[in-house]
Structure formats: structure tokens, C-alpha cells
Coordinates of C-alpha atoms in Angstrom, one line a residue:
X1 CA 39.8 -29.4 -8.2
X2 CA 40.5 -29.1 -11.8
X3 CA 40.4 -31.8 -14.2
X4 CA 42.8 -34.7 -14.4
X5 CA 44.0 -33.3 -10.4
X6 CA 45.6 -30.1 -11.4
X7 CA 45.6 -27.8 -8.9
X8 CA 43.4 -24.2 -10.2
X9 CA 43.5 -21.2 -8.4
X10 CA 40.1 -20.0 -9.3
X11 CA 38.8 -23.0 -7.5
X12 CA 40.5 -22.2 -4.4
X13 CA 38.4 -18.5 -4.6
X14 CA 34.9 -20.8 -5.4
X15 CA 32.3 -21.3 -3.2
X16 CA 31.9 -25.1 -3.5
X17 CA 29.9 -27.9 -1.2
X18 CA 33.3 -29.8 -1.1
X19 CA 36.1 -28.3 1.5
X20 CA 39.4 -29.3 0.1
X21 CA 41.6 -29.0 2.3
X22 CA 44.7 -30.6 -0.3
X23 CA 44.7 -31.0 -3.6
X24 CA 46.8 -34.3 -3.3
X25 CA 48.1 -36.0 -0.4
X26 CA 49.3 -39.4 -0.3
X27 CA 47.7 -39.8 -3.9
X28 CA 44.4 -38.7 -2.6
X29 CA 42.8 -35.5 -2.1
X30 CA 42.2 -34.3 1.0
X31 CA 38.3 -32.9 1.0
X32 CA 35.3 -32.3 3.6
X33 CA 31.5 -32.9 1.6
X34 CA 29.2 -31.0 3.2
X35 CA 25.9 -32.2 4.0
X36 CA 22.4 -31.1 2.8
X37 CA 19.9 -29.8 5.6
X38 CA 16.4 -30.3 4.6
X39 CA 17.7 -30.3 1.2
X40 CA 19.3 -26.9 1.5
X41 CA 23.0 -27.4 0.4
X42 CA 25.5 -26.1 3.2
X43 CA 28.7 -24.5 1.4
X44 CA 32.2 -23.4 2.6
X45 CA 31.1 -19.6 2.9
X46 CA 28.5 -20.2 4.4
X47 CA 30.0 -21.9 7.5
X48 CA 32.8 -19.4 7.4
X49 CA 30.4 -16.6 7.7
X50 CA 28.7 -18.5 10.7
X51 CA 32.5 -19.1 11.8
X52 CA 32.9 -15.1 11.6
X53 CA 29.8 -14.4 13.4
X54 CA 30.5 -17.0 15.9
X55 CA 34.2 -14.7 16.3
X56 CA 32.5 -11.4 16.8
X57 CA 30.2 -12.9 19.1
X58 CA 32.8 -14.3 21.0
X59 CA 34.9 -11.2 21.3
X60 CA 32.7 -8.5 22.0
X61 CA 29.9 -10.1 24.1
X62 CA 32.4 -10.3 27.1
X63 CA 33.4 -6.7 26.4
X64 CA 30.4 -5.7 26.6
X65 CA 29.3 -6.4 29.6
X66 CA 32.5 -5.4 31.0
X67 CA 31.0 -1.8 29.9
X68 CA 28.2 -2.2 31.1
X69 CA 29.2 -2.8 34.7
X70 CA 31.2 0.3 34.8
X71 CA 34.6 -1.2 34.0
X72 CA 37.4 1.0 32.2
X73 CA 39.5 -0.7 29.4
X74 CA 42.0 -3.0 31.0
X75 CA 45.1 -4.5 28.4
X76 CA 45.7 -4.1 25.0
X77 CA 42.8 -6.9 23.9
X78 CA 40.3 -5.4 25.2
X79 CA 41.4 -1.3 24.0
X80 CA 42.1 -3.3 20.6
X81 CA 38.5 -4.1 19.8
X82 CA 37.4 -1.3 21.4
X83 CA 39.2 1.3 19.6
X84 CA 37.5 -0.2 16.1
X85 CA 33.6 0.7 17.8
X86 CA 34.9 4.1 18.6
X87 CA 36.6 4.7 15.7
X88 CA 33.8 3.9 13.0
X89 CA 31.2 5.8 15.7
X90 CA 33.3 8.8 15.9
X91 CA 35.4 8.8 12.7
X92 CA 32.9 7.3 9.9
X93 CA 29.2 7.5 11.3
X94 CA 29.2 10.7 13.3
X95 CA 30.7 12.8 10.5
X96 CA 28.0 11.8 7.8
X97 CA 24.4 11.1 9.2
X98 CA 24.6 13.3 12.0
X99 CA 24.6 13.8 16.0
X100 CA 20.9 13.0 16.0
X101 CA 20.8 9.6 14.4
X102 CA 24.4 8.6 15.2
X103 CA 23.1 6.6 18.2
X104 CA 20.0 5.0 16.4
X105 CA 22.0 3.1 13.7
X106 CA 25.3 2.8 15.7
X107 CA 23.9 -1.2 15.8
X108 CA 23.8 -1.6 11.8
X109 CA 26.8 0.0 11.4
X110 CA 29.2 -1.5 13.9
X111 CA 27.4 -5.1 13.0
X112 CA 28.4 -4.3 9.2
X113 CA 31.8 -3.5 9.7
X114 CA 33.2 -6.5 11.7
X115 CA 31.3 -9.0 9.7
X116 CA 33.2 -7.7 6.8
X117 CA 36.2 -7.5 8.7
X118 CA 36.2 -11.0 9.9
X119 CA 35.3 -12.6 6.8
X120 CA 37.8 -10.6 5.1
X121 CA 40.8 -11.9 7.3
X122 CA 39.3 -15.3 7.8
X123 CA 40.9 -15.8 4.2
X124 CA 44.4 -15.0 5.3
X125 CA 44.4 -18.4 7.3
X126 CA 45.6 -22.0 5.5
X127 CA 42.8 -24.3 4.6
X128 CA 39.8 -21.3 5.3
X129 CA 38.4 -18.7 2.2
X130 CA 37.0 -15.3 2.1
X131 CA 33.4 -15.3 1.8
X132 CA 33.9 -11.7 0.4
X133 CA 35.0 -13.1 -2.5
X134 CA 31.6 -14.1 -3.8
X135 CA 29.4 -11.5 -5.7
X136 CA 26.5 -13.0 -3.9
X137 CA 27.9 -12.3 -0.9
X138 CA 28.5 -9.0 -1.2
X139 CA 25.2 -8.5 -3.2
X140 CA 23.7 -9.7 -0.1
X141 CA 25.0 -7.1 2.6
X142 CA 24.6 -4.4 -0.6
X143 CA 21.1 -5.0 -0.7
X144 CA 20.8 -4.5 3.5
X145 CA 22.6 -1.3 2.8
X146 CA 20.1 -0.5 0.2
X147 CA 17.5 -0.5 2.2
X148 CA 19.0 1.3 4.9
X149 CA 19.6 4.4 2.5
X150 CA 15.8 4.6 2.1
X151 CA 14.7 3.2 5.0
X152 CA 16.0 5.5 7.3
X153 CA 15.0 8.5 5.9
X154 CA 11.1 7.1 5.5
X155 CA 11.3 6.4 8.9
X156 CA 12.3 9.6 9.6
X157 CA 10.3 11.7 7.5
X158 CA 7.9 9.5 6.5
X159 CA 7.1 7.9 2.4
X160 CA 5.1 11.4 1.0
X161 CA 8.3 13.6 2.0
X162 CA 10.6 11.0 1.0
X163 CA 9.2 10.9 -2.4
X164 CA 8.8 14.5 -2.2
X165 CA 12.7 15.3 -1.6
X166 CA 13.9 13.2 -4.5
X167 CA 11.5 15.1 -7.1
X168 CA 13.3 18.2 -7.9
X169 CA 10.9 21.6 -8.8
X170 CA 11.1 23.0 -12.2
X171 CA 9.5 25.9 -13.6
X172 CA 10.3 26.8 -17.1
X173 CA 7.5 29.4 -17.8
X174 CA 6.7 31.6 -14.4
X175 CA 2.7 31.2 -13.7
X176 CA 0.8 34.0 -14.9
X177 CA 0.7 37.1 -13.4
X178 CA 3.9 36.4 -11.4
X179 CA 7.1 37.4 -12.3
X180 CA 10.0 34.4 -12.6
X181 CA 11.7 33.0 -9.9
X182 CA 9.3 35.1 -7.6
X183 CA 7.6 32.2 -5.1
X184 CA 5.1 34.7 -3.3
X185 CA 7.5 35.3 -0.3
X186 CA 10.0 37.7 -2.5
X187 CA 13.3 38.8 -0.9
X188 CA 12.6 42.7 -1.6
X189 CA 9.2 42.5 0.8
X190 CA 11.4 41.7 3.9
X191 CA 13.8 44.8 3.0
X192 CA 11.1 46.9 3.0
X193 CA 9.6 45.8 6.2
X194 CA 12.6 46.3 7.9
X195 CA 12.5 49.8 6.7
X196 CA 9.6 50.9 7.9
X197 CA 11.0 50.5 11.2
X198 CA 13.8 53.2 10.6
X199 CA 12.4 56.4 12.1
X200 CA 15.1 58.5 9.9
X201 CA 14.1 56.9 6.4
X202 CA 12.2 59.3 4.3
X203 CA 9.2 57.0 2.4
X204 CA 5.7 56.6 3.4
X205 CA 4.3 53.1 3.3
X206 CA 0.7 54.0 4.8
X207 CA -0.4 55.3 1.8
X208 CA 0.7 52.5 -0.8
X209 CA -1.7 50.6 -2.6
X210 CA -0.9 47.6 -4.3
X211 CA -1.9 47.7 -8.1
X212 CA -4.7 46.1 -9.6
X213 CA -4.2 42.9 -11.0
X214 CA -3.8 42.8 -14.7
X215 CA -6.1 39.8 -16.8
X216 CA -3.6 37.3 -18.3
X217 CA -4.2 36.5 -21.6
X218 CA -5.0 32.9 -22.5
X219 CA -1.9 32.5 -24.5
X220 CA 0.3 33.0 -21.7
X221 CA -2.1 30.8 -19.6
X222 CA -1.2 28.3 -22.6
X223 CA 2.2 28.9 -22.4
X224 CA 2.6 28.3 -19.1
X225 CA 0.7 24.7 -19.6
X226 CA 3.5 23.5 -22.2
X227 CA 6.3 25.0 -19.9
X228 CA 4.3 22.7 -16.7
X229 CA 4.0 19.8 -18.8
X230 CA 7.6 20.0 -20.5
X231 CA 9.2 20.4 -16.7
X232 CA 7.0 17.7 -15.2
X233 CA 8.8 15.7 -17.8
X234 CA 11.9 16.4 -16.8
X235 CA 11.5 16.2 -13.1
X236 CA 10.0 12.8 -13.9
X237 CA 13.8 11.6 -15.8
X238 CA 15.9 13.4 -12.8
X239 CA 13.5 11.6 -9.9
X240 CA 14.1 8.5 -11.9
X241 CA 17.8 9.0 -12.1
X242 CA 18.1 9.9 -8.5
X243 CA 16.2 6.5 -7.6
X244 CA 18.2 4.2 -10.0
X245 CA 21.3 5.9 -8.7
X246 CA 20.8 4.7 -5.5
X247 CA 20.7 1.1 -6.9
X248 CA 24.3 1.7 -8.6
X249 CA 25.7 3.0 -5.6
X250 CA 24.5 -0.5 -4.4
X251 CA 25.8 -2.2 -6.8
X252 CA 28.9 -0.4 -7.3
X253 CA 29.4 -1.1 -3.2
X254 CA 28.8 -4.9 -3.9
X255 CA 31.1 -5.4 -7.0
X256 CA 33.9 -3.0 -5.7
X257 CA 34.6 -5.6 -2.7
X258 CA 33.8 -8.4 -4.1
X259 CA 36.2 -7.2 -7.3
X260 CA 38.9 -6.5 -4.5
X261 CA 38.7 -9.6 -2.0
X262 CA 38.4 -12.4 -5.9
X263 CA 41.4 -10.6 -7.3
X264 CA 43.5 -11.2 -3.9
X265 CA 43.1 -14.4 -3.7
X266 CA 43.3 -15.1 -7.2
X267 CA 46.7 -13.8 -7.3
X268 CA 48.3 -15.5 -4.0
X269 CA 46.7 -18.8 -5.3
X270 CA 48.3 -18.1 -8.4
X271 CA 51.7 -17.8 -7.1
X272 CA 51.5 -21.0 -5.3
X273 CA 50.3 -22.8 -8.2
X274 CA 53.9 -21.7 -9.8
X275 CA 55.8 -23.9 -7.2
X276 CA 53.9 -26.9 -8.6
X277 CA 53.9 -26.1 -11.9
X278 CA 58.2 -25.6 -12.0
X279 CA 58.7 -28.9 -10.1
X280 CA 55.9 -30.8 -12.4
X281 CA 58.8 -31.5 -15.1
X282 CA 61.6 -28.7 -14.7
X283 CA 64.8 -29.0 -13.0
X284 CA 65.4 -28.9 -9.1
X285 CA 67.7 -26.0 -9.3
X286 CA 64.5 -24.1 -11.5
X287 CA 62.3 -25.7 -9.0
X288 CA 64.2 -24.2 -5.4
X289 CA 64.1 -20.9 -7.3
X290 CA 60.3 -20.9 -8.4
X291 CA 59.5 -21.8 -4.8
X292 CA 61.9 -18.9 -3.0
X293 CA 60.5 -16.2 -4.8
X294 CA 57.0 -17.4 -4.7
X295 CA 57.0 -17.5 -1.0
X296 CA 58.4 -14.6 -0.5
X297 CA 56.0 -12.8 -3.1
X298 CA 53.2 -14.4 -1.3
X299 CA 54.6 -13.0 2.4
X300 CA 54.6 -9.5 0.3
X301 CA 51.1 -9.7 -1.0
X302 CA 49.7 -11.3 2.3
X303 CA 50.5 -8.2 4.1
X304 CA 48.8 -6.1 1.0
X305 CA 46.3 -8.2 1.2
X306 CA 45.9 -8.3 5.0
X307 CA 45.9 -4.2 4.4
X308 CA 42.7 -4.7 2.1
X309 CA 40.9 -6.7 3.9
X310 CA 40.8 -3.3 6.7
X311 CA 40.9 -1.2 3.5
X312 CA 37.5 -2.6 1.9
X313 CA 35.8 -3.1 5.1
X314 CA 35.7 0.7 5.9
X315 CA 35.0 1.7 2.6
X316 CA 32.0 -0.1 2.5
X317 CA 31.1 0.8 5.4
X318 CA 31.8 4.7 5.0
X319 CA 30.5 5.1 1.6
X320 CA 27.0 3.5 3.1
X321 CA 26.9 5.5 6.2
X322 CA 27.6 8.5 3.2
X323 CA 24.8 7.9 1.2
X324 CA 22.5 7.2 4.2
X325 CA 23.4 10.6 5.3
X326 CA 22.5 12.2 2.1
X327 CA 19.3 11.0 2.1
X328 CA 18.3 12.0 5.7
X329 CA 19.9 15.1 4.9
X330 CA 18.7 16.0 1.6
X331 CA 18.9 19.8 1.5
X332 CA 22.5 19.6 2.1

């Protein structure tokens, strides 16, 4: 509520411990106060999340054991619901982090996308919000993606290997005595070998000696310790790039819905706020006009905004199976 009773549209995207439910009715708001438990303060989002839970719960409990029993999908309800698992299985996981950990992390994945889901639509309903809309929020489900990115590929491959994938290999001077970009496995030694099995080539390889080593002066052997400690440097900025990148794409997954769901709801508050605002002191005639255009812009942007809420959900979802992927893939 703002001050002296006007209604404020960012209010209606806050997370607050007071529910209003109208801003004014009968000269009175209308307004549920939340109650502490063990002095932890209960707020709006937070029941609606457990109200979202509670929804998925509901839902897909009974489907699931339908499944397990044997039972093929029966009415559109239950081929509905279902189609969303196999869709973001098939569609979205599957594609990016593989056949062979598809199945592992099918849980996290599925669990991630209907939460968002469900909190995103419960704000399309009179009276409810979308817990989306809060930074802290999102942050929250950002941060359980972030440690999905690098805990799935420690538990794969373990911390050492981890570590060691992220830290790229730079050699600016060759080490002495071997040529550069030769690694001691060259290219030209398995052309030769296959060579010598070729009873119609002409050369001789019984009879080849490899040349003596030449001493290495101390200046390249000095050389080669500025070029080591010039590129260890270097692999020290990109490793710490690569690991602060990770915490942006975070972030960036955070801000980028919360950014979305806020701005929604900003706006269809907004346009209700116009109906009150033109019948405040303006004509009926301005009044009747404000409000038929408002309500139809609203029925417009609600069906954006119902779009979104889908939209946002799989993004978030997609772009976190992506960069899980990337890191239990990270040759590719």
C-alpha cells in the first residue's frame, strides 16, 4: 500500500508480510498479516512457492504411479503433464549433457522446470503474485544451478581433473631441445610407421640412427624460463576468467527472469492503476474509456505474459542443462 491509500503497482510486485488482497473496500483495506514462526517472518512468496510445490506434488505423484504400474497415458490431463517430462528429457536435457548422464540428473532438471513454471503462472491468478519476480528468488535456484555446473562434473571426474580442464596449456618458448608445437608423440612418426609396412616402398628404416642430442645452451634454457613463467601467467588470468564466468552465467540466469517476470507484472499492474487514476477526478465518459482499453490491454498482455511465464521457465532451464554440459564435456 502506498502512502495516503494510493494504490502502487510496484507494491503489488513486492514481497511483503502483509497479503492485500484490496487496496480499499468498504473504506478499509482488505489484507492477510502473516505470522512469525520462531521468529522467522513468513511472506507472500514464500507460501506461494509452498502453494507451487504443493501443485506439482499434487499433479504428478498420481501420475506417477500410474507409470509405474504399467499404465499407458489415458485423457488429455494426464498426456498434458506428461508431454512437458518428455519434452525437457528429450528436447532440452538429452541434446546438451549427453545419453550417459541424461538419466542421472533427469530429477534436478524436471524438479527445476515446474517449480519455475508454477510459480510463474501462479501470478496470472487475482489476489496471488509471482515469486519469480524477486531477485532473491531467482538468485536462489541460480545458485542451485551453480553448483550443479561444477558439481557434476567433480563428481564425474573427480576435483584434480576438474581443475585441470579449466587451466588451459600455454607454451610460448618450445622446451629445449624440442622443436615447437612438437609434444613427443609427433604426427610424422605415425606416417612413417605405417610405411614400413608397405613391401613396395623403397627406404630402409633398419639402418637409421637417431642423431645425437645437441647440449642446449643456457640462454635458451633461460629463455624458455621467461616464456614458462610469462604463460603460467596467463593461464592463471584465462582459468580465472573461465571460473568467474561461470558465476555470470549465474547471475545473468538469475537477473534475466527475475528482469522478465518484475517487468510483467509491473506493467499489468500499471494498467489497472489507470482505471483508478481517470475515475479519481476525471469525467465518467474519460473514466468508461480509461477502463475499456485498460482491460482489454491487460487481456492482451496476460496472454504475453502467460507466454513468458513458459518462455522463461525453459530458458532457464535449457541454458543450465547447456552449461552443465559444457563442463562434463569440456573437450567439446
Amino acid at each position: 500500500m502506498a502512502a495516503h491509500g494510493e494504490p502502487s503497482a510496484f507494491h503489488h510486485v513486492q514481497d511483503t508480510a502483509t497479503w492485500e488482497l484490496f487496496p480499499s473496500l468498504f473504506g478499509s483495506p482488505v489484507e492477510i498479516h502473516l505470522p512469525k514462526i520462531f521468529g522467522f517472518q513468513i511472506t507472500k512468496f514464500m507460501v506461494l512457492e509452498l502453494l507451487a510445490a504443493g501443485l506439482i506434488l499434487g499433479i504428478y505423484i498420481p501420475i506417477a504411479r500410474r507409470a509405474q504400474n504399467g499404465e499407458l497415458p489415458k485423457g488429455a490431463w494426464w498426456n498434458a503433464f506428461e508431454s512437458i517430462l518428455t519434452f525437457i528429457r528429450n528436447d532440452v536435457v538429452r541434446p546438451t549433457i549427453g545419453e550417459k548422464y541424461t538419466d542421472k540428473y533427469m530429477p534436478f532438471f524436471w524438479t527445476l522446470f515446474l517449480f519455475l513454471l508454477f510459480n510463474n503462472l501462479l501470478g496470472m491468478f487475482p489476489f496471488l503474485g509471482s515469486p519469480t519476480a524477486s531477485i532473491w528468488m531467482t538468485g536462489g535456484l541460480a545458485l542451485c544451478a551453480f553448483v550443479l555446473m561444477h558439481g557434476a562434473s567433480i563428481a564425474d571426474r573427480g576435483v584434480v581433473r576438474y581443475l585441470t580442464s579449466l587451466w588451459p596449456h600455454i607454451e610460448i618458448v618450445p622446451y629445449p631441445g624440442r622443436p615447437a608445437g612438437h609434444g613427443g608423440h609427433g604426427h610424422d612418426h605415425g606416417h612413417d610407421h605405417d610405411h614400413g609396412h608397405d613391401p613396395d616402398h623403397g627406404h630402409d628404416h633398419t639402418n637409421v640412427q637417431a642423431a645425437p642430442a645437441e647440449p642446449v645452451a643456457l640462454s635458451q634454457w633461460l629463455l624458455y624460463g621467461v616464456g614458462a613463467g610469462f604463460g603460467f601467467i596467463i593461464s592463471l588470468m584465462i582459468f580465472s576468467l573461465e571460473m568467474g564466468g561461470t558465476l555470470i552465467k549465474s547471475g545473468v540466469l538469475a537477473v534475466r527472469l527475475f528482469a522478465n517476470m518484475f517487468a510483467g507484472h509491473m506493467v499489468l499492474a500499471t494498467i489497472l492503476i489507470f482505471i483508478y487514476l481517470a475515475g479519481k477526478g476525471g469525467p465518467s465518459v474519460l473514466w468508461g474509456g480509461v477502463t475499456v482499453a485498460s482491460v482489454l490491454g491487460i487481456i492482451a498482455l496476460s496472454l504475453l505474459e502467460l507466454f513468458v511465464a513458459f518462455v522463461q521457465a525453459y530458458v532457464f532451464v535449457f541454458l543450465t542443462a547447456l552449461f552443465t554440459g559444457m563442463a562434463l564435456h569440456p573437450d567439446h
